[in-house]
Short mmCIF file of C-alpha atoms in Angstrom, two decimals:
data_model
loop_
_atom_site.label_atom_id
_atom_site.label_comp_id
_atom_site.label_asym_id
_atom_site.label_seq_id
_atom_site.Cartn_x
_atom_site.Cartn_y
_atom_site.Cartn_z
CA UNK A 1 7.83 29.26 -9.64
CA UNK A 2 6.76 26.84 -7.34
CA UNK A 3 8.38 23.30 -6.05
CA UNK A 4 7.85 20.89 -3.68
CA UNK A 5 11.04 18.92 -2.58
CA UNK A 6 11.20 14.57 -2.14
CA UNK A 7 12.06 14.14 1.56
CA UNK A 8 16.00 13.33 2.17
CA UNK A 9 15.95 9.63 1.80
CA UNK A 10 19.47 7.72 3.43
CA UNK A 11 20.42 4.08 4.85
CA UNK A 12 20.79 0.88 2.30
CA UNK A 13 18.95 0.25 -0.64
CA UNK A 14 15.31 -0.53 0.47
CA UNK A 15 13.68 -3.90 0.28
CA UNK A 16 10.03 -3.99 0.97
CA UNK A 17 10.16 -7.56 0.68
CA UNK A 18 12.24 -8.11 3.97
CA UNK A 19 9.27 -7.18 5.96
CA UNK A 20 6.96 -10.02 3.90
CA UNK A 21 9.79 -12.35 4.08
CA UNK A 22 9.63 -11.76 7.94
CA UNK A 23 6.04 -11.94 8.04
CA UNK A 24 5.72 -15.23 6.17
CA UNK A 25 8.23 -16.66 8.64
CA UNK A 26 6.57 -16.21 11.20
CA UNK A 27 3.66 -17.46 9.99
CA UNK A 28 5.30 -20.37 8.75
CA UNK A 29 6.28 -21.00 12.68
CA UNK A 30 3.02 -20.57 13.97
CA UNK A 31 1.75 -22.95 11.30
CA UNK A 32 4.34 -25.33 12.01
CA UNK A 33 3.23 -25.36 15.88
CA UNK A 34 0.06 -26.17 14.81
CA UNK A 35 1.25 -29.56 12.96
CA UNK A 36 3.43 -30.15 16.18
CA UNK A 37 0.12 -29.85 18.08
CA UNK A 38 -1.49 -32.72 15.40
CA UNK A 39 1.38 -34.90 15.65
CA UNK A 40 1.51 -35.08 19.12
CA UNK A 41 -2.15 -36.15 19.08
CA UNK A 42 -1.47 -39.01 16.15
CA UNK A 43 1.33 -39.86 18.95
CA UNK A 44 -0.98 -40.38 21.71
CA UNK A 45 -3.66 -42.08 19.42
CA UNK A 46 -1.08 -44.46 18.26
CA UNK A 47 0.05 -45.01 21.90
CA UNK A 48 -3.92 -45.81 22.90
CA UNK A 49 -4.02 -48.23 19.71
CA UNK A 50 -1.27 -50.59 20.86
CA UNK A 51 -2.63 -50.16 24.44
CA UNK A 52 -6.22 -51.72 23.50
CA UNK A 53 -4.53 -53.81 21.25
CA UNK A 54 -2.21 -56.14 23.52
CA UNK A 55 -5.75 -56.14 26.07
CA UNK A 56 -8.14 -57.53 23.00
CA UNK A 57 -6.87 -61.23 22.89
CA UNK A 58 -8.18 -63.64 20.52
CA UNK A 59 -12.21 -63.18 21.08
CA UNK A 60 -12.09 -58.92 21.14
CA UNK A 61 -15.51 -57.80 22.18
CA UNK A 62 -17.57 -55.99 20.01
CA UNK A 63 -17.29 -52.73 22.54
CA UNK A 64 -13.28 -52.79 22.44
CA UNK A 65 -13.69 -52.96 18.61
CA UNK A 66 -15.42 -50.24 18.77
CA UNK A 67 -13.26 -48.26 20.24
CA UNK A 68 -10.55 -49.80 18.24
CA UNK A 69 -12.47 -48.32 14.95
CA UNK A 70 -13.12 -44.65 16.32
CA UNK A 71 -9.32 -44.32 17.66
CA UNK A 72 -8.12 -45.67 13.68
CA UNK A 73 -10.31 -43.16 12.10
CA UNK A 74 -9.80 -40.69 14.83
CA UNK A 75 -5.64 -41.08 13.58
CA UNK A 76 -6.42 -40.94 10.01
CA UNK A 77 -8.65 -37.54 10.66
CA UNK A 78 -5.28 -36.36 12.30
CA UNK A 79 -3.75 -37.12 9.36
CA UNK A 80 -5.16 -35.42 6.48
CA UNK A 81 -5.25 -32.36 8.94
CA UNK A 82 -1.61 -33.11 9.18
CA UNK A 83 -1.30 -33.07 5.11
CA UNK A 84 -3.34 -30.71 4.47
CA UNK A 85 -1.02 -28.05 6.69
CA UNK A 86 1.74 -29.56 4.81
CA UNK A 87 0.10 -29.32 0.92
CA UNK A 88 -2.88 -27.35 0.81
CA UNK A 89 -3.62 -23.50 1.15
CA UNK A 90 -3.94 -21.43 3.27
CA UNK A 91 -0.95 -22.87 5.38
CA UNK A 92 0.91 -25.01 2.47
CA UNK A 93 3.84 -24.94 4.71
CA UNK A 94 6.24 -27.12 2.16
CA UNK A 95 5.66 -24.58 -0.33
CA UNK A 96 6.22 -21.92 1.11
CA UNK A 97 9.46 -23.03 2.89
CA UNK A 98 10.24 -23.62 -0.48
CA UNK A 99 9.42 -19.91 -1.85
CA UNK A 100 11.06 -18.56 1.38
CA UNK A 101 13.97 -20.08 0.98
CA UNK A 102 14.53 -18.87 -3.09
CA UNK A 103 13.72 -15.63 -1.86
CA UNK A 104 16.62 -15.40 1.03
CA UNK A 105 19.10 -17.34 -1.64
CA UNK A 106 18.34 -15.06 -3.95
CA UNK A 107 18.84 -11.85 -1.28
CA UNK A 108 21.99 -13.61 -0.04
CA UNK A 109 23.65 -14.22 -3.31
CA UNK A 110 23.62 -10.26 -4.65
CA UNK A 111 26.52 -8.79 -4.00
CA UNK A 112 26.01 -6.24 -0.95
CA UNK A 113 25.45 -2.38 -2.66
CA UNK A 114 26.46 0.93 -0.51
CA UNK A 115 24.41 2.60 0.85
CA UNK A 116 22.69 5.89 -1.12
CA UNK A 117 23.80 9.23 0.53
CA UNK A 118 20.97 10.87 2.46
CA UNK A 119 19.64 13.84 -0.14
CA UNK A 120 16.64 16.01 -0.89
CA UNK A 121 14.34 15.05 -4.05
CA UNK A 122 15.91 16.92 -6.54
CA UNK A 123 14.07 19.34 -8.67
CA UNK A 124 14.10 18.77 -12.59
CA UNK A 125 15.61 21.76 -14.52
CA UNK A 126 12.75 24.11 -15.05
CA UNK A 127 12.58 26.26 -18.24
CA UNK A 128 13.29 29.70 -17.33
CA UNK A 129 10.31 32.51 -18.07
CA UNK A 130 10.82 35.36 -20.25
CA UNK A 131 11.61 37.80 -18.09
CA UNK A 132 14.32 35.04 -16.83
CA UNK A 133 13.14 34.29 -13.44
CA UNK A 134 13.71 30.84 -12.72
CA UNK A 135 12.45 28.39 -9.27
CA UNK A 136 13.31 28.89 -5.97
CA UNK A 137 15.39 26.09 -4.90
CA UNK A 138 13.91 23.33 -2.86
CA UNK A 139 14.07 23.36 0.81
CA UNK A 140 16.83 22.56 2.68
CA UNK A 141 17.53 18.63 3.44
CA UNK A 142 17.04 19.40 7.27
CA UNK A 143 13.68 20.61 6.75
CA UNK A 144 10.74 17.69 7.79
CA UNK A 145 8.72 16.01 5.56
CA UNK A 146 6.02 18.68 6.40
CA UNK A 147 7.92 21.44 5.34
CA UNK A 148 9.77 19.73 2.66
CA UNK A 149 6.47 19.74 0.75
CA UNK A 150 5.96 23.64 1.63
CA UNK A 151 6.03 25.81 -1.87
CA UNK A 152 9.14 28.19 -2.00
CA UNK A 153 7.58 31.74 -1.92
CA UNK A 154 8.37 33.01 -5.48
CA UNK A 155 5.13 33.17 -7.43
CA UNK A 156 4.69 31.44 -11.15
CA UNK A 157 5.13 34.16 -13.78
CA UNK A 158 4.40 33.60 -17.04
CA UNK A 159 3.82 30.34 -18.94
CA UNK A 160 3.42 26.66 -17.37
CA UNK A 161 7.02 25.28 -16.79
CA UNK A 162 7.94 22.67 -19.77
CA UNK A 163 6.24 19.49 -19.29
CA UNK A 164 7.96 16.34 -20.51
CA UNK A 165 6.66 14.36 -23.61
CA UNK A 166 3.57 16.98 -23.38
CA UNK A 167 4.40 17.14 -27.72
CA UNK A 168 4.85 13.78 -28.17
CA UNK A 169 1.67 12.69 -30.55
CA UNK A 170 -0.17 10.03 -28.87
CA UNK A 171 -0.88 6.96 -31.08
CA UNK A 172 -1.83 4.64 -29.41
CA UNK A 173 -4.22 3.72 -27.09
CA UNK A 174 -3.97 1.97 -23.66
CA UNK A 175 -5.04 -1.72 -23.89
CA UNK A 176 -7.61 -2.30 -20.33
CA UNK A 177 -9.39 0.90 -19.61
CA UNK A 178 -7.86 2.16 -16.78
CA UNK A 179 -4.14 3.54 -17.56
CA UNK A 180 -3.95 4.28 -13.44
CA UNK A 181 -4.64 0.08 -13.14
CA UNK A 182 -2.73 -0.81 -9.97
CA UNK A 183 -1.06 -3.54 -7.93
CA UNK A 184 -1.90 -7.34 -9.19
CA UNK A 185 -4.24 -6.57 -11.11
CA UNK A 186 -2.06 -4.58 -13.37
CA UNK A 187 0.66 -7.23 -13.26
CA UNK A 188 -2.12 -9.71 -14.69
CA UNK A 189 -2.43 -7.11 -16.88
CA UNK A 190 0.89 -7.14 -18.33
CA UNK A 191 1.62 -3.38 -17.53
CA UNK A 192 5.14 -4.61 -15.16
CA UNK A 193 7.89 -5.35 -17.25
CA UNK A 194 11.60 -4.65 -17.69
CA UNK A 195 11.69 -0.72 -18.88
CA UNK A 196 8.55 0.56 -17.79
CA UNK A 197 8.29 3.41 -15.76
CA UNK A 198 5.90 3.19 -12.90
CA UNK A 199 4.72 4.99 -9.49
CA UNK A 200 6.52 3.32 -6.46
CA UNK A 201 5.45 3.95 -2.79
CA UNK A 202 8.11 3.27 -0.51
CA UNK A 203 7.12 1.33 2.83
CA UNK A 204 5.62 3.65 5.80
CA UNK A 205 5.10 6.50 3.13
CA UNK A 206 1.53 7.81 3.36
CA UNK A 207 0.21 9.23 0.35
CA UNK A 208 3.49 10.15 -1.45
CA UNK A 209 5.05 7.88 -4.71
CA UNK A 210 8.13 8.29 -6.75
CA UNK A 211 8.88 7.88 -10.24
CA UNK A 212 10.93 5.05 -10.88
CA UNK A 213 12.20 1.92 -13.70
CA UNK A 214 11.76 -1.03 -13.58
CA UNK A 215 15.03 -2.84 -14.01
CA UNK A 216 14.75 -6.71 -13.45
CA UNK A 217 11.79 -9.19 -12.25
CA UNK A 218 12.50 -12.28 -10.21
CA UNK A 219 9.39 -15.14 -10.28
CA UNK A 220 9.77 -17.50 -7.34
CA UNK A 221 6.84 -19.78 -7.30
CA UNK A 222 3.74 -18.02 -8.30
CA UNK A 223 5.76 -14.66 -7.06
CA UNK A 224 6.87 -11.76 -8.81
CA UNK A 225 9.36 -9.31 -7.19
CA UNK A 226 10.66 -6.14 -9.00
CA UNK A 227 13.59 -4.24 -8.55
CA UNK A 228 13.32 -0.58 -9.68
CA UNK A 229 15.34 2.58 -9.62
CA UNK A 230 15.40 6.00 -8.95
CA UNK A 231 15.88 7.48 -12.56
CA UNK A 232 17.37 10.40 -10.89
CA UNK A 233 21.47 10.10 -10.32
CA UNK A 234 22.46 10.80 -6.89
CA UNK A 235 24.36 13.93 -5.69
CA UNK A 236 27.37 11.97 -6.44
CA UNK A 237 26.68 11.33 -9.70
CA UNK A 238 26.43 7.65 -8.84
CA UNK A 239 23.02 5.78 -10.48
CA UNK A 240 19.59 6.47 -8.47
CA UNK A 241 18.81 4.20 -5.73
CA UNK A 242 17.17 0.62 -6.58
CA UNK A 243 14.59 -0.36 -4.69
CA UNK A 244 13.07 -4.36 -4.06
CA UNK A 245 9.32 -4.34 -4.13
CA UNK A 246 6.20 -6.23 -5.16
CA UNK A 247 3.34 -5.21 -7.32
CA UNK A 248 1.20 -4.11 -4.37
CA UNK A 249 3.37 -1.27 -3.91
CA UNK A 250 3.37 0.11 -7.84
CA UNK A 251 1.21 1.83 -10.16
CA UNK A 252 2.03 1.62 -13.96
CA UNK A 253 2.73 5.21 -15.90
CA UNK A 254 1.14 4.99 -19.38
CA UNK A 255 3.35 4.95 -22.40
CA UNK A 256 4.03 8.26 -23.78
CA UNK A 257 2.61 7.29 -27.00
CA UNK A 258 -0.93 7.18 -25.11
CA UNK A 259 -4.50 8.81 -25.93
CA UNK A 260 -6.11 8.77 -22.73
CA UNK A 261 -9.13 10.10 -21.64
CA UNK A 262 -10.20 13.33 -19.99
CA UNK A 263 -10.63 12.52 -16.31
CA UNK A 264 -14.19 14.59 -15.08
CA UNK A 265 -13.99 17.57 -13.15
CA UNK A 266 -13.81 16.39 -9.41
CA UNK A 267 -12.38 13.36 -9.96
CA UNK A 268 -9.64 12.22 -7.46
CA UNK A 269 -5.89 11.30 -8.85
CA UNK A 270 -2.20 10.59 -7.84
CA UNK A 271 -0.63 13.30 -10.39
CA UNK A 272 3.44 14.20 -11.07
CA UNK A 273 3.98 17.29 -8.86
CA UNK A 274 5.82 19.80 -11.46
CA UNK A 275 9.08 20.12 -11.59
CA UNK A 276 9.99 17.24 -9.21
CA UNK A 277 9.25 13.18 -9.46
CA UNK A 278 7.15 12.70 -6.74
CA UNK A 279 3.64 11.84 -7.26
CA UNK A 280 0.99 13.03 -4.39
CA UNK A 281 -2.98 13.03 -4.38
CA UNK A 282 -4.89 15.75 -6.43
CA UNK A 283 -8.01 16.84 -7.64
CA UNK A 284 -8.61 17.10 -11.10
CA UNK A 285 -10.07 20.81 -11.98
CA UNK A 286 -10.29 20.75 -15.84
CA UNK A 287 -8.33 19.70 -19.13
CA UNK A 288 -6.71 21.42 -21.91
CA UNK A 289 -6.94 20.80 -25.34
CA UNK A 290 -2.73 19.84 -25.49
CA UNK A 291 -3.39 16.66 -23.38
CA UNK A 292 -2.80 18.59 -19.69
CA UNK A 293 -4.64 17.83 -16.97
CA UNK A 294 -5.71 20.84 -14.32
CA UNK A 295 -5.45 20.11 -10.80
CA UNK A 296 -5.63 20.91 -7.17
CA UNK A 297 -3.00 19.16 -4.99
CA UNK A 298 -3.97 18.66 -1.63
CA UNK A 299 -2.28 21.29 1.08
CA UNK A 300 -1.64 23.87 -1.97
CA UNK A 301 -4.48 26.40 -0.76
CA UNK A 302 -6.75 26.11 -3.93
CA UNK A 303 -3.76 27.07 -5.91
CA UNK A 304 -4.76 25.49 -9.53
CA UNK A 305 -1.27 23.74 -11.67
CA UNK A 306 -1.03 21.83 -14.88
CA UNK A 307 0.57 17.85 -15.53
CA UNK A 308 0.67 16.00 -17.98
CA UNK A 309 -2.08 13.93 -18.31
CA UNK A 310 -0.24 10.33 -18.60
CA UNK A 311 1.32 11.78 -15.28
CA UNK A 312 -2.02 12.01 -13.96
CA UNK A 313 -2.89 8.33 -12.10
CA UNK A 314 -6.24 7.11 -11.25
CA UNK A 315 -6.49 6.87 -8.19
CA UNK A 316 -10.05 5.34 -7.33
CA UNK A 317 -12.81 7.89 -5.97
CA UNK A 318 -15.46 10.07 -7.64
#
């Protein structure tokens, strides 16, 4: 039967939002160089003010009031440029000082977590066939990320393995359209919140998600940030790694009570590779009547397998 193995994952609990923390300091320095830049022009205006004041005496003439008018407005210009850095988008450095600074309180103030042993994506139990042949295991944790996702070479006998919920009678149908809806848009949506399961894609992975729970939502400012977890205990035993994140990097699953429709031939998804919890691209190749979706993943040599379809993500595309 085939498998395709998650990648050993090790080192701390991941937080996504380190790297946007980092990036919004830095922009919050280079934005607050910028106001050091105005101010030190408002400095020198005020200094050229009090200069061609104390040479105006009592009968100024109408050139040196002039320039007395153009170095006033030229100061309150400097100003509102000055404000605006401070209040208003896209800088608004106050604010986000302010949302910067929850964020690292609230990092600071969680008690530190150890880190997750480095282990291979474990395969779910697969049902055995008839005649009792079961999977290959997974490759080896050693193996890279390119071979990791290399089938084992026993060939699928029989039936499809068991695919979970695949009975369950749908009753209800997604609210918006698009069950696959993505990122902020899907947070507008509603479609984060505490319990759901969604399709996470860890920082610097290209093209490869992992099923996960959301477990807890922090709103700073106009902010969300999610924790979510691994579902999937550890070799230990010891609960699945918990990940910090924002909704760029998650897609929402659809509720197993779902009807969904049939995705056209061609079309191209992010599907639930069988028998593991990683989801990778796909192309869809045809539907059954049970609610199971036919596809193609990319790099399996044509070879045609069945998911579930609320396992089965749009993806954008044809």
């Amino acid at each position: 039967m085939a498998a395709r193995s998650r990648p050993p994952r090790s080192g701390p609990v991941k937080d996504d939002h380190a790297e946007e923390e980092q990036a919004m300091w830095k922009q919050i320095q280079l934005d607050l160089q910028k106001c050091s830049s105005i101010r030190d022009k408002q400095n020198e205006v005020s200094t050229k003010i009090i200069q061609l004041e104390n040479t105006m005496g009592p009968s100024p003439s109408v050139q040196k009031l002039d320039d007395l008018e153009a170095l006033y407005r030229e100061g309150v210009k400097l100003s509102e440029e000055e404000n605006k850095m401070l209040r208003e988008e896209p800088a608004d450095l106050i604010r986000n000082v302010e949302i910067l600074t929850a964020l690292r309180r609230a990092t600071e103030s969680e008690p530190p977590r150890n880190p997750a042993p480095s282990k291979p994506r474990k395969l779910k139990a697969p049902k055995l066939d008839m005649d009792g042949a079961a999977d290959s295991p997974g490759p080896s944790p050693s193996v890279s990320t390119s071979a990791s996702r290399m089938k084992a070479s026993s060939v699928r006998s029989g039936s499809v393995a068991s695919i979970k919920d695949s009975k369950e009678a749908p009753v209800k149908i997604e609210e918006g359209g698009s069950e696959g809806t993505k990122g902020p848009s899907a947070e507008r949506a509603g479609r984060f919140f505490v319990g759901a399961e969604v399709a996470y894609k860890q920082a610097k992975m290209k093209d490869e998600w992992i099923q996960c729970d959301i477990i807890a939502i922090t709103e700073v400012g106009n902010k969300k940030r999610y924790e979510v977890q691994d579902p999937e205990p550890d070799e230990t035993g010891a609960p699945g790694q918990i990940y910090k994140t924002s909704a760029a990097t998650l897609i929402a699953i659809p509720r197993p009570d779902s009807i969904l429709p049939e995705y056209p031939v061609g079309k191209n998804v992010l599907a639930r590779y069988p028998e593991t919890t990683t989801f990778y691209r796909a192309e869809v190749t045809g539907s059954n009547k049970n609610g199971v979706c036919r596809l193609k993943f990319e790099e399996d040599e044509n070879q045609e397998m069945e998911v579930d379809r609320r396992f089965v993500l749009d993806f954008g595309g044809r």
